[in-house]
mmCIF file of N, CA and C in Angstrom:
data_model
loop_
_atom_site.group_PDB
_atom_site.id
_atom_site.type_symbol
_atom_site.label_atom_id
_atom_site.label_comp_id
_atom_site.label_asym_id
_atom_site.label_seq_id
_atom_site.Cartn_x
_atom_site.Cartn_y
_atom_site.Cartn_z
ATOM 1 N N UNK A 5 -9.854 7.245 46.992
ATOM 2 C CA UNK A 5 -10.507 7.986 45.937
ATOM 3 C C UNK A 5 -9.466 8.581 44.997
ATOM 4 N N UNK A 6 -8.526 9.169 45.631
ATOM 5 C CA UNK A 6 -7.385 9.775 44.517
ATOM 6 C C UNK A 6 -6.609 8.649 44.026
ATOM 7 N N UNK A 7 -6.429 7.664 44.702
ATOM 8 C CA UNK A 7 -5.615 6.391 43.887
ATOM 9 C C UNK A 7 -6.661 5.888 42.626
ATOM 10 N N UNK A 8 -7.523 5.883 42.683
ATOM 11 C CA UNK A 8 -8.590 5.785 41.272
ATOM 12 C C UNK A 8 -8.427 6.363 40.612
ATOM 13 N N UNK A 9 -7.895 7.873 40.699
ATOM 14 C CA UNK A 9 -8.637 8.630 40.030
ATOM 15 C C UNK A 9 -6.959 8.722 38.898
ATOM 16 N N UNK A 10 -6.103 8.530 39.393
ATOM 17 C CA UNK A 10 -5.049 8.212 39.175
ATOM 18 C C UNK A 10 -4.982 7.057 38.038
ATOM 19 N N UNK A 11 -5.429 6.304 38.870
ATOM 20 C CA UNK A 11 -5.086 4.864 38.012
ATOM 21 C C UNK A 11 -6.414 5.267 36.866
ATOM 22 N N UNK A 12 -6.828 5.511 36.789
ATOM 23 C CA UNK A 12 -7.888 6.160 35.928
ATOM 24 C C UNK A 12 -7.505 6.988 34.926
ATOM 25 N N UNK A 13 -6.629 7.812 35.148
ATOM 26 C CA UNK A 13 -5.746 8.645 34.452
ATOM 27 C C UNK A 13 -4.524 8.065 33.625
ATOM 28 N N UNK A 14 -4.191 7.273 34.460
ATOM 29 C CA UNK A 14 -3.187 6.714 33.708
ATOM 30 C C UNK A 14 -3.219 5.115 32.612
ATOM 31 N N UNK A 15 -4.748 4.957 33.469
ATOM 32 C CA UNK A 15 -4.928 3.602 32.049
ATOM 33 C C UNK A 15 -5.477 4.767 30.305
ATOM 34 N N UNK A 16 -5.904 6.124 30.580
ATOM 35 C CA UNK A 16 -6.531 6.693 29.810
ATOM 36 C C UNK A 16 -5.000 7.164 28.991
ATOM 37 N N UNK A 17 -4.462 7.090 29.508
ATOM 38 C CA UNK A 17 -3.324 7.788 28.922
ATOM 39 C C UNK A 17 -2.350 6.462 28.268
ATOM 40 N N UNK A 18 -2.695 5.408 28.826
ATOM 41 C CA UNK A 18 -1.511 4.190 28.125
ATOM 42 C C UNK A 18 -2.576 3.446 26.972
ATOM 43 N N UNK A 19 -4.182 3.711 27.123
ATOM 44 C CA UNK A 19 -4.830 3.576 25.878
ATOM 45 C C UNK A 19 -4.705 4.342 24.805
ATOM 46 N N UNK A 20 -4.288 5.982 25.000
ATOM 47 C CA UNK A 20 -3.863 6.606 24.246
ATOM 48 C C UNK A 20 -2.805 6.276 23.279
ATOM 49 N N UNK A 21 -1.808 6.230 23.944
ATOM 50 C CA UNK A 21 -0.408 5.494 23.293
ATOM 51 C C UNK A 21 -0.345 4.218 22.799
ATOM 52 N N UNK A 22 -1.124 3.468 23.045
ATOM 53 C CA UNK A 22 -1.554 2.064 22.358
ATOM 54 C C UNK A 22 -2.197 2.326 21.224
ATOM 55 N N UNK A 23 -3.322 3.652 21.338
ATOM 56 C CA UNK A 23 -3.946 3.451 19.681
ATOM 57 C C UNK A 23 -3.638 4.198 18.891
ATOM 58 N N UNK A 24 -2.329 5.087 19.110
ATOM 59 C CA UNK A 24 -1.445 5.867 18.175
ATOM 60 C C UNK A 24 -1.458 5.487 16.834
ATOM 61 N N UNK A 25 -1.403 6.025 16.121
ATOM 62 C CA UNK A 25 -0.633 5.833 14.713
ATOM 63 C C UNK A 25 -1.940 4.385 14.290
ATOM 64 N N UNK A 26 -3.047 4.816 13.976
ATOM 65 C CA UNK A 26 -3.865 3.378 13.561
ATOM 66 C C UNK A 26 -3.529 3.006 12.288
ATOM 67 N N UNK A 27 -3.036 3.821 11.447
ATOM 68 C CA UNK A 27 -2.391 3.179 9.974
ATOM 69 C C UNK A 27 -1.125 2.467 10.669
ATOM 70 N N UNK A 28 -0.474 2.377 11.766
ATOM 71 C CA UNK A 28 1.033 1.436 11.590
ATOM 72 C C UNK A 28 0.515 0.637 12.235
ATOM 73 N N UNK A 29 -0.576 0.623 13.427
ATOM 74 C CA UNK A 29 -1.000 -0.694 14.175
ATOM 75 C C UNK A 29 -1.877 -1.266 13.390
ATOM 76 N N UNK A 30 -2.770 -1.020 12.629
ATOM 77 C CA UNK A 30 -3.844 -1.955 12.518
ATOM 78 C C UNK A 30 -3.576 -1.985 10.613
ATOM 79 N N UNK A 31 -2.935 -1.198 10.132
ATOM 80 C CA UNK A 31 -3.001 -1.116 8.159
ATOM 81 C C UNK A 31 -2.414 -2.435 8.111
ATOM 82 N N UNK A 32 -2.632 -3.028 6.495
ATOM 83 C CA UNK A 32 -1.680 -4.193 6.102
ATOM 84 C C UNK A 32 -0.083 -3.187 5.907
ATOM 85 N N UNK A 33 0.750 -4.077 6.093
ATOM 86 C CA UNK A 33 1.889 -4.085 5.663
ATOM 87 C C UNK A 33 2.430 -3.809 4.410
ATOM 88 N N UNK A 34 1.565 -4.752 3.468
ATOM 89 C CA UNK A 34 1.774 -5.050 1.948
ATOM 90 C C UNK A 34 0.281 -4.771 1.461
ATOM 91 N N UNK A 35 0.341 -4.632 0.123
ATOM 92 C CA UNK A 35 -1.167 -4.322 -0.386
ATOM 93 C C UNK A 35 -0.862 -5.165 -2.059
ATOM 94 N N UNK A 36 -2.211 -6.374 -2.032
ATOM 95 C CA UNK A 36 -1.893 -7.010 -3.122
ATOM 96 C C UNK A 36 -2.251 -6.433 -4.487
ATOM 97 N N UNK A 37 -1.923 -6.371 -5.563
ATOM 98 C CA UNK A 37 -1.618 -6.166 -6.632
ATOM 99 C C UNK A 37 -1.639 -7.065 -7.485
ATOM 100 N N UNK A 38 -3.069 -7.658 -8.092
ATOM 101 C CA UNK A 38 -3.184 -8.519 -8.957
ATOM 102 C C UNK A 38 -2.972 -8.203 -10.715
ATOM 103 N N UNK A 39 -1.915 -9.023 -11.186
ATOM 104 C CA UNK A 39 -1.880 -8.787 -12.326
ATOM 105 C C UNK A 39 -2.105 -9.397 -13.583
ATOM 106 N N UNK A 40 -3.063 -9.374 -14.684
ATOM 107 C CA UNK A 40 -3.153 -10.505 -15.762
ATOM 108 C C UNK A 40 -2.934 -9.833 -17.071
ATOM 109 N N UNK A 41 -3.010 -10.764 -18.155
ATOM 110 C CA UNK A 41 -2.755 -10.319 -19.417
ATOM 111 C C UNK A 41 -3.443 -11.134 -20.510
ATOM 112 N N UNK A 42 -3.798 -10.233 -21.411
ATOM 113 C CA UNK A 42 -4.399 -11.225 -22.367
ATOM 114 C C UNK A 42 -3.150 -10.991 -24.029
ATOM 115 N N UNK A 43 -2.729 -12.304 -24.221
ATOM 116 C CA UNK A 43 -2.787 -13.622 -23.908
ATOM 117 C C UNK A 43 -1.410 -13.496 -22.402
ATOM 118 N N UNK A 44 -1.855 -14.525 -21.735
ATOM 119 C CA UNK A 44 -1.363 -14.736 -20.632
ATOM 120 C C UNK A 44 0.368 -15.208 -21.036
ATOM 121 N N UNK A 45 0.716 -15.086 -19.297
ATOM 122 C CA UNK A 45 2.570 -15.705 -19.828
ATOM 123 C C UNK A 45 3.209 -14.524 -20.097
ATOM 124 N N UNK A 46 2.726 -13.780 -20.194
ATOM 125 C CA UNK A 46 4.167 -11.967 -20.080
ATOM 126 C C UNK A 46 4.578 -11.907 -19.380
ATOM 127 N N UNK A 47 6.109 -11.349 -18.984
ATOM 128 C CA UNK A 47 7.311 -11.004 -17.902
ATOM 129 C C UNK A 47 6.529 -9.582 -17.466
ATOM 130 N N UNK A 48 6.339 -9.800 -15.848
ATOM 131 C CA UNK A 48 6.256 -8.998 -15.241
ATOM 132 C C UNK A 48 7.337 -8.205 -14.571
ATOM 133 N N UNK A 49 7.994 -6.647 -15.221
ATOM 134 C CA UNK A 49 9.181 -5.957 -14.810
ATOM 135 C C UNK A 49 8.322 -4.913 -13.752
ATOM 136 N N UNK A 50 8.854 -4.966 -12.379
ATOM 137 C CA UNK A 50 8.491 -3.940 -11.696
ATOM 138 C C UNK A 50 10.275 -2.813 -10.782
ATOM 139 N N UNK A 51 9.502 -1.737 -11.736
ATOM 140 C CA UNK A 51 10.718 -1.082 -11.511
ATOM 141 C C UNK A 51 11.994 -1.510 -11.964
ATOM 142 N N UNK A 52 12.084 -2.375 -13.427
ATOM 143 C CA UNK A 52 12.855 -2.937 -13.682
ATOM 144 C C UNK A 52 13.225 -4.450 -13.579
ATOM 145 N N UNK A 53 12.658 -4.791 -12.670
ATOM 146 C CA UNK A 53 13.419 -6.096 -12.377
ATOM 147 C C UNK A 53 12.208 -7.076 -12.537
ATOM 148 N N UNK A 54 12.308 -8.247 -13.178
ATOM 149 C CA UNK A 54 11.372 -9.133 -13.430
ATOM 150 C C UNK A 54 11.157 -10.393 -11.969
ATOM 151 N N UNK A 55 9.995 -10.156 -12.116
ATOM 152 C CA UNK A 55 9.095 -10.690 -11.067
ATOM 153 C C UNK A 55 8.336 -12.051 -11.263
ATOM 154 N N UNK A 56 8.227 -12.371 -12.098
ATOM 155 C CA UNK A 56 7.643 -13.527 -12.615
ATOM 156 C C UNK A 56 6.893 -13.256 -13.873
ATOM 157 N N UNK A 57 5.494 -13.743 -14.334
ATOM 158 C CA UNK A 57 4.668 -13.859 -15.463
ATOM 159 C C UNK A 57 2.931 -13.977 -14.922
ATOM 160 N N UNK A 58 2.425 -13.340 -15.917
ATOM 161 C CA UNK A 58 1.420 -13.580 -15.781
ATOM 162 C C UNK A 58 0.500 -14.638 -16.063
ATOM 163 N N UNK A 59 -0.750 -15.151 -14.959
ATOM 164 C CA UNK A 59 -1.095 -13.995 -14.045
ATOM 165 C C UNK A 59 -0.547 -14.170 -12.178
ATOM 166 N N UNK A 60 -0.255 -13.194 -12.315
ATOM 167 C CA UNK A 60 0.561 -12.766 -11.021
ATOM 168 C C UNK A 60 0.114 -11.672 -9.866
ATOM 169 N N UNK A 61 0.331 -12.514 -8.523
ATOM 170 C CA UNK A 61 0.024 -11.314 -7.714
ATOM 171 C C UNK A 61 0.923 -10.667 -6.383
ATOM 172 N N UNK A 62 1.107 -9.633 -6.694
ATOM 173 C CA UNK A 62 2.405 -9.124 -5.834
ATOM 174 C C UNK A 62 1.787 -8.614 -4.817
ATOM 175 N N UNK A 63 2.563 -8.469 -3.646
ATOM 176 C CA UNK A 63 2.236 -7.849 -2.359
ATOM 177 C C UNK A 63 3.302 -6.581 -2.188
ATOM 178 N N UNK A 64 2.983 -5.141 -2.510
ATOM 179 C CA UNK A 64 3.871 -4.381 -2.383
ATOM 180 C C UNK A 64 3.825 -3.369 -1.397
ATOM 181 N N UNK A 65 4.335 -2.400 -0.639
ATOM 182 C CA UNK A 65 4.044 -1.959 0.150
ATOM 183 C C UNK A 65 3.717 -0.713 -0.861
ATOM 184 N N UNK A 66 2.827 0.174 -0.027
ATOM 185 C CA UNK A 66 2.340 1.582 -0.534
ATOM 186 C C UNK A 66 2.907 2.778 -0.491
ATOM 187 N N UNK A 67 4.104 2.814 0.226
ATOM 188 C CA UNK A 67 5.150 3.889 0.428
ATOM 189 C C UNK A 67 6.008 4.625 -0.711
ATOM 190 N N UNK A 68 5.503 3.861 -1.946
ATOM 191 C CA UNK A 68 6.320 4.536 -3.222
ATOM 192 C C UNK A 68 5.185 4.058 -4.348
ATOM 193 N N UNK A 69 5.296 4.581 -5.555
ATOM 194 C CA UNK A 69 5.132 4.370 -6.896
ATOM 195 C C UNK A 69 5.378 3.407 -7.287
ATOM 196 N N UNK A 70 5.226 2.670 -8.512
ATOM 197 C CA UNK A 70 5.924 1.329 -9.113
ATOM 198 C C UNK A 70 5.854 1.773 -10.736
ATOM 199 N N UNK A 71 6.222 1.339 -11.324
ATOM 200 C CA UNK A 71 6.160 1.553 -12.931
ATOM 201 C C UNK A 71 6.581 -0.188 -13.430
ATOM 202 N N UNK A 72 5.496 -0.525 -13.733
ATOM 203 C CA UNK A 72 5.374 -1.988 -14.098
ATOM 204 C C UNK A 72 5.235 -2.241 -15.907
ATOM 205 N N UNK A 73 6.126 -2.992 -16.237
ATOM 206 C CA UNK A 73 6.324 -3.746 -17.359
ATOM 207 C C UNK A 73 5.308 -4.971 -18.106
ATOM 208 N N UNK A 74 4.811 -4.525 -18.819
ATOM 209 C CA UNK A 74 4.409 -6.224 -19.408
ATOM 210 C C UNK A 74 5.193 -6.718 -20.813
ATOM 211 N N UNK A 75 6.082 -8.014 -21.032
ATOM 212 C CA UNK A 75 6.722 -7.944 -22.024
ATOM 213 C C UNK A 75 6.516 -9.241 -22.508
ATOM 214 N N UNK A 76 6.199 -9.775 -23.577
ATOM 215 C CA UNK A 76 6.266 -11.174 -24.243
ATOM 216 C C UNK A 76 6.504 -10.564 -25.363
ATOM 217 N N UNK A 77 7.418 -12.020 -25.629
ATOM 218 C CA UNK A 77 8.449 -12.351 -27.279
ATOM 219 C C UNK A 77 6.720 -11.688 -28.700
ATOM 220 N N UNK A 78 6.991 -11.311 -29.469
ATOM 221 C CA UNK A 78 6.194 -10.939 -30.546
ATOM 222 C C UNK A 78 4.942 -9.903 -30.148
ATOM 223 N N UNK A 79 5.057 -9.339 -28.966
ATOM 224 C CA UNK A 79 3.944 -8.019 -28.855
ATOM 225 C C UNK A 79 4.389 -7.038 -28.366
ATOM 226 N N UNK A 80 4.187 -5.712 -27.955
ATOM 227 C CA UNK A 80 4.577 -4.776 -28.045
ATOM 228 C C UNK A 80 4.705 -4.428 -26.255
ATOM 229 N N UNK A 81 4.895 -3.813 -25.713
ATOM 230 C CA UNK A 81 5.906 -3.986 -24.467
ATOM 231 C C UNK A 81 4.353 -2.884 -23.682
ATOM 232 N N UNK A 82 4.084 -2.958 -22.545
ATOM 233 C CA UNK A 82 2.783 -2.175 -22.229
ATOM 234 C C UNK A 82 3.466 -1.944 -20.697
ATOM 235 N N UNK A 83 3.502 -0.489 -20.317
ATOM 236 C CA UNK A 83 3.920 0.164 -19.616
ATOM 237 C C UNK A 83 2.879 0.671 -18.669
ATOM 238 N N UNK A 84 2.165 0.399 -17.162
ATOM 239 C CA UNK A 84 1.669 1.023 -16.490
ATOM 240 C C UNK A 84 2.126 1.677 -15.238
ATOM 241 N N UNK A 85 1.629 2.635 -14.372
ATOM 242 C CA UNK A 85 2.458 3.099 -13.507
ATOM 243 C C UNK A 85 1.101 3.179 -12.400
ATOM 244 N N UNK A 86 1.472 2.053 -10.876
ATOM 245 C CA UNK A 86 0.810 2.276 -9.878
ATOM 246 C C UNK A 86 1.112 3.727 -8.950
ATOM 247 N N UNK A 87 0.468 4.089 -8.562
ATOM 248 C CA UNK A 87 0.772 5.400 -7.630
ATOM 249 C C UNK A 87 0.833 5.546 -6.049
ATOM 250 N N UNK A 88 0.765 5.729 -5.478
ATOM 251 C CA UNK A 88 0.803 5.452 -3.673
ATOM 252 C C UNK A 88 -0.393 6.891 -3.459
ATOM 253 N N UNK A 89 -0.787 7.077 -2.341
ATOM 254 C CA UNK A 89 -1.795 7.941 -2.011
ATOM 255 C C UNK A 89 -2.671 7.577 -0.590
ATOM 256 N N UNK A 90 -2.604 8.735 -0.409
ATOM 257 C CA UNK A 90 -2.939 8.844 1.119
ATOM 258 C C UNK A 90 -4.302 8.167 1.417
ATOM 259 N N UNK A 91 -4.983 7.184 2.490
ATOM 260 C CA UNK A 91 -6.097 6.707 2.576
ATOM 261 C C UNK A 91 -6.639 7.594 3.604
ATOM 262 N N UNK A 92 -7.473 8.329 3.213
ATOM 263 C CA UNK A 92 -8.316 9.060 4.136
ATOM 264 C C UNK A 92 -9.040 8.946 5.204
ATOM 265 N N UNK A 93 -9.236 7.814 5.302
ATOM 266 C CA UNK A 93 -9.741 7.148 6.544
ATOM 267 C C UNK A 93 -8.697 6.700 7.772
ATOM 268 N N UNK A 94 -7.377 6.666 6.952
ATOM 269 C CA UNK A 94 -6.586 6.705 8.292
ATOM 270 C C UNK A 94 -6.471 8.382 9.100
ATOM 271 N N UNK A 95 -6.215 8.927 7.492
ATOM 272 C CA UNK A 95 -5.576 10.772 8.477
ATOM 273 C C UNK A 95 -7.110 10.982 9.470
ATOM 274 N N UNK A 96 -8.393 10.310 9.071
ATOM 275 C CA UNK A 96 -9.228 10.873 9.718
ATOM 276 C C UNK A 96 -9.357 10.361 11.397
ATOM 277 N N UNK A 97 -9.219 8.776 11.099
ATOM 278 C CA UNK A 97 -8.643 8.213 12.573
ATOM 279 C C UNK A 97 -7.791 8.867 13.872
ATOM 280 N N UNK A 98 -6.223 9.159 12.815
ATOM 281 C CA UNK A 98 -5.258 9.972 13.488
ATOM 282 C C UNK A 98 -5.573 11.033 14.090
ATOM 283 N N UNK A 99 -6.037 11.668 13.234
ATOM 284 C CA UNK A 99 -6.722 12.938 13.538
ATOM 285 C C UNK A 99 -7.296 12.966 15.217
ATOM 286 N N UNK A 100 -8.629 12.108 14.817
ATOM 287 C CA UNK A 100 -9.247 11.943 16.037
ATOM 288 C C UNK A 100 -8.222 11.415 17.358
ATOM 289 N N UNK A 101 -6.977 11.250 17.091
ATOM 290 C CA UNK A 101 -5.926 9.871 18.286
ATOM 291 C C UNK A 101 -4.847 11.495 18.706
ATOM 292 N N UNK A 102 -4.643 12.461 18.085
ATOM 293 C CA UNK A 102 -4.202 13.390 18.559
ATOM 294 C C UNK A 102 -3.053 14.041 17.136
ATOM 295 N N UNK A 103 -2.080 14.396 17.830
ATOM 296 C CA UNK A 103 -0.792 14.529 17.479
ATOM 297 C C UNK A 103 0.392 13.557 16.700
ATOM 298 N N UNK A 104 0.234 12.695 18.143
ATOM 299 C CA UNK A 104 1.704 11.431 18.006
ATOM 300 C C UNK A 104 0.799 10.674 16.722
ATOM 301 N N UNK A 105 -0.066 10.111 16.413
ATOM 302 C CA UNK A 105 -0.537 9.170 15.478
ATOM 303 C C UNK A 105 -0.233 10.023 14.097
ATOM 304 N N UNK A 106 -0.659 11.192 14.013
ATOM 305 C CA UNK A 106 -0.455 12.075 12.793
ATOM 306 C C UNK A 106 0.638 11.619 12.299
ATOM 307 N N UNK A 107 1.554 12.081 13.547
ATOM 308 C CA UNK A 107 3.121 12.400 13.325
ATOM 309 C C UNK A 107 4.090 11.198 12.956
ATOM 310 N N UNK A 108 3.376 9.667 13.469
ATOM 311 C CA UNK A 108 4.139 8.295 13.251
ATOM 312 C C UNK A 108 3.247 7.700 11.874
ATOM 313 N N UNK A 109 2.280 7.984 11.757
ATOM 314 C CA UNK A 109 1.552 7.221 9.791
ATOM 315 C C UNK A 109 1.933 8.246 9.018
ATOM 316 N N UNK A 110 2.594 9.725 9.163
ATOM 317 C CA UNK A 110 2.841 10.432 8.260
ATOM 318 C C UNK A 110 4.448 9.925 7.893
ATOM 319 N N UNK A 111 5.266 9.873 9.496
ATOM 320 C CA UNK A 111 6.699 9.418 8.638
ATOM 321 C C UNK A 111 7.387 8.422 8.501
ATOM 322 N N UNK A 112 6.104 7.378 8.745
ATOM 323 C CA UNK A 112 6.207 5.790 8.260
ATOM 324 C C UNK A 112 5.937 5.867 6.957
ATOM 325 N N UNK A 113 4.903 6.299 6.734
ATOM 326 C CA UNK A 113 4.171 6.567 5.387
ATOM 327 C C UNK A 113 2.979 4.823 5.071
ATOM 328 N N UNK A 114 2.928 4.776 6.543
ATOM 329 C CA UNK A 114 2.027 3.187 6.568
ATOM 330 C C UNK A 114 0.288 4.025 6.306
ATOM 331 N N UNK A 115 0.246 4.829 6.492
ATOM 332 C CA UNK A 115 -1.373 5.658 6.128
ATOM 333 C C UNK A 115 -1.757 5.690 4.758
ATOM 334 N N UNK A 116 -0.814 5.261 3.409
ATOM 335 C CA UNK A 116 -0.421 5.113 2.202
ATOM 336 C C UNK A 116 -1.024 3.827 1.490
ATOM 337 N N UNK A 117 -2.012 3.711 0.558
ATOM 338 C CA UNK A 117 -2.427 2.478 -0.067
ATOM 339 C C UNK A 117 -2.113 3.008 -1.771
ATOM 340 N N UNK A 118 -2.152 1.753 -2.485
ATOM 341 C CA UNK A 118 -1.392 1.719 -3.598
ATOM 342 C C UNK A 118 -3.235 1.961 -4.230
ATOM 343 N N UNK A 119 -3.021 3.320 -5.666
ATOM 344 C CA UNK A 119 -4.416 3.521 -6.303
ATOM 345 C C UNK A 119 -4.824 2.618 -7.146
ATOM 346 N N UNK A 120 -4.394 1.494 -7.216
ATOM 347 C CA UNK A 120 -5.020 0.297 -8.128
ATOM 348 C C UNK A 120 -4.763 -1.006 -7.273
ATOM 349 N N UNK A 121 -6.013 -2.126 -7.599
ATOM 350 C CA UNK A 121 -5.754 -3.708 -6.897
ATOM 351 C C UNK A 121 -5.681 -4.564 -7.740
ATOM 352 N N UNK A 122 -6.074 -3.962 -9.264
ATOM 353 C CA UNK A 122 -5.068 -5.019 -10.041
ATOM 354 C C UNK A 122 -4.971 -4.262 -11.074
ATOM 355 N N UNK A 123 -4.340 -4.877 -12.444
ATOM 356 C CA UNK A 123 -4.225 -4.438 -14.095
ATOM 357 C C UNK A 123 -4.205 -5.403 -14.839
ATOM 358 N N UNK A 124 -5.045 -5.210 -15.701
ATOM 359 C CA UNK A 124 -5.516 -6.084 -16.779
ATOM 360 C C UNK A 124 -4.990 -5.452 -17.804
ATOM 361 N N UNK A 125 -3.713 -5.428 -18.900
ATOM 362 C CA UNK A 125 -3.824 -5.741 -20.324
ATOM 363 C C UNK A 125 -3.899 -6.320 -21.447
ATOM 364 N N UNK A 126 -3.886 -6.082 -21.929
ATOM 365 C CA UNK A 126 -4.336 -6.484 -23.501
ATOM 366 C C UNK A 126 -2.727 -5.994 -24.333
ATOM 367 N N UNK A 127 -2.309 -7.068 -24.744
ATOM 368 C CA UNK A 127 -0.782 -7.209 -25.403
ATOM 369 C C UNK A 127 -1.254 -6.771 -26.830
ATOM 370 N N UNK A 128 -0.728 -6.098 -27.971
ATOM 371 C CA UNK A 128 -1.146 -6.284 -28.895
ATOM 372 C C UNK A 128 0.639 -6.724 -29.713
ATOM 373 N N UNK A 129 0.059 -7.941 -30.806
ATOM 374 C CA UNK A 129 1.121 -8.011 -31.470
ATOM 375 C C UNK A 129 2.185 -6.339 -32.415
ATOM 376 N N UNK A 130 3.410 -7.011 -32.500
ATOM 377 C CA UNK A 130 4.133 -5.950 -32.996
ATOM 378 C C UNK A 130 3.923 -6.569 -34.808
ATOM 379 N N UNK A 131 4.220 -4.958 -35.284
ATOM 380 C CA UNK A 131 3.879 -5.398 -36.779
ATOM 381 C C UNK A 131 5.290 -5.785 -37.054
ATOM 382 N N UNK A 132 5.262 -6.951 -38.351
ATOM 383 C CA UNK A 132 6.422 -7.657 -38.432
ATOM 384 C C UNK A 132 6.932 -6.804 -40.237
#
């Protein structure tokens, strides 16, 4: 009876630690980021560095900001900025998992989804 009650105890306790942190076990990794433009074919700069053209779709992780570029030859250069932000449905998970889960999606920062899934602009020509 006490060897049950034991092993009982201790599968409750290694399920615990298995479902820790449900934003680092079960969140995506990357979060896609679809991007287009009208007219299509603009250099996509994220954070500077060019990524390809539109239309394009990036997989970025949610742990930071981005400040994204749209640039083609004869229109005017269009500047948006994605944001990172907490998904509420994980802190509420954690919450419920104890302590340790709080404490590992808060300083992973994997509990984090990016506030937009895509951007659509509209280029307008530069006056000549």
């Amino acid at each position: 009876m006490r060897k049950n009650l034991y092993a009982t105890g201790l599968i409750f306790i290694l399920v615990l630690f298995l479902s820790a942190s449900c934003a680092t076990l079960f969140g995506p990794q990357t979060h896609p980021l679809d991007l287009t433009t009208q007219p299509a074919g603009a250099d996509v700069y994220v954070n500077g560095v060019n990524l390809g053209a539109t239309p394009l779709q990036l997989n970025l992780k949610a742990d930071q900001s981005y400040n994204i570029e749209f640039r083609k030859d004869g229109y005017k250069t269009i500047t948006r900025t994605v944001n990172s932000r907490v998904g509420g449905g994980w802190i509420v998970l954690d919450i419920l998992g104890g302590l340790i889960p709080i404490i590992v999606d808060a300083a992973t920062g994997n509990w984090n989804v990016l506030d937009q899934k895509n951007i659509d602009a509209t280029l307008s020509a530069e006056e000549q």
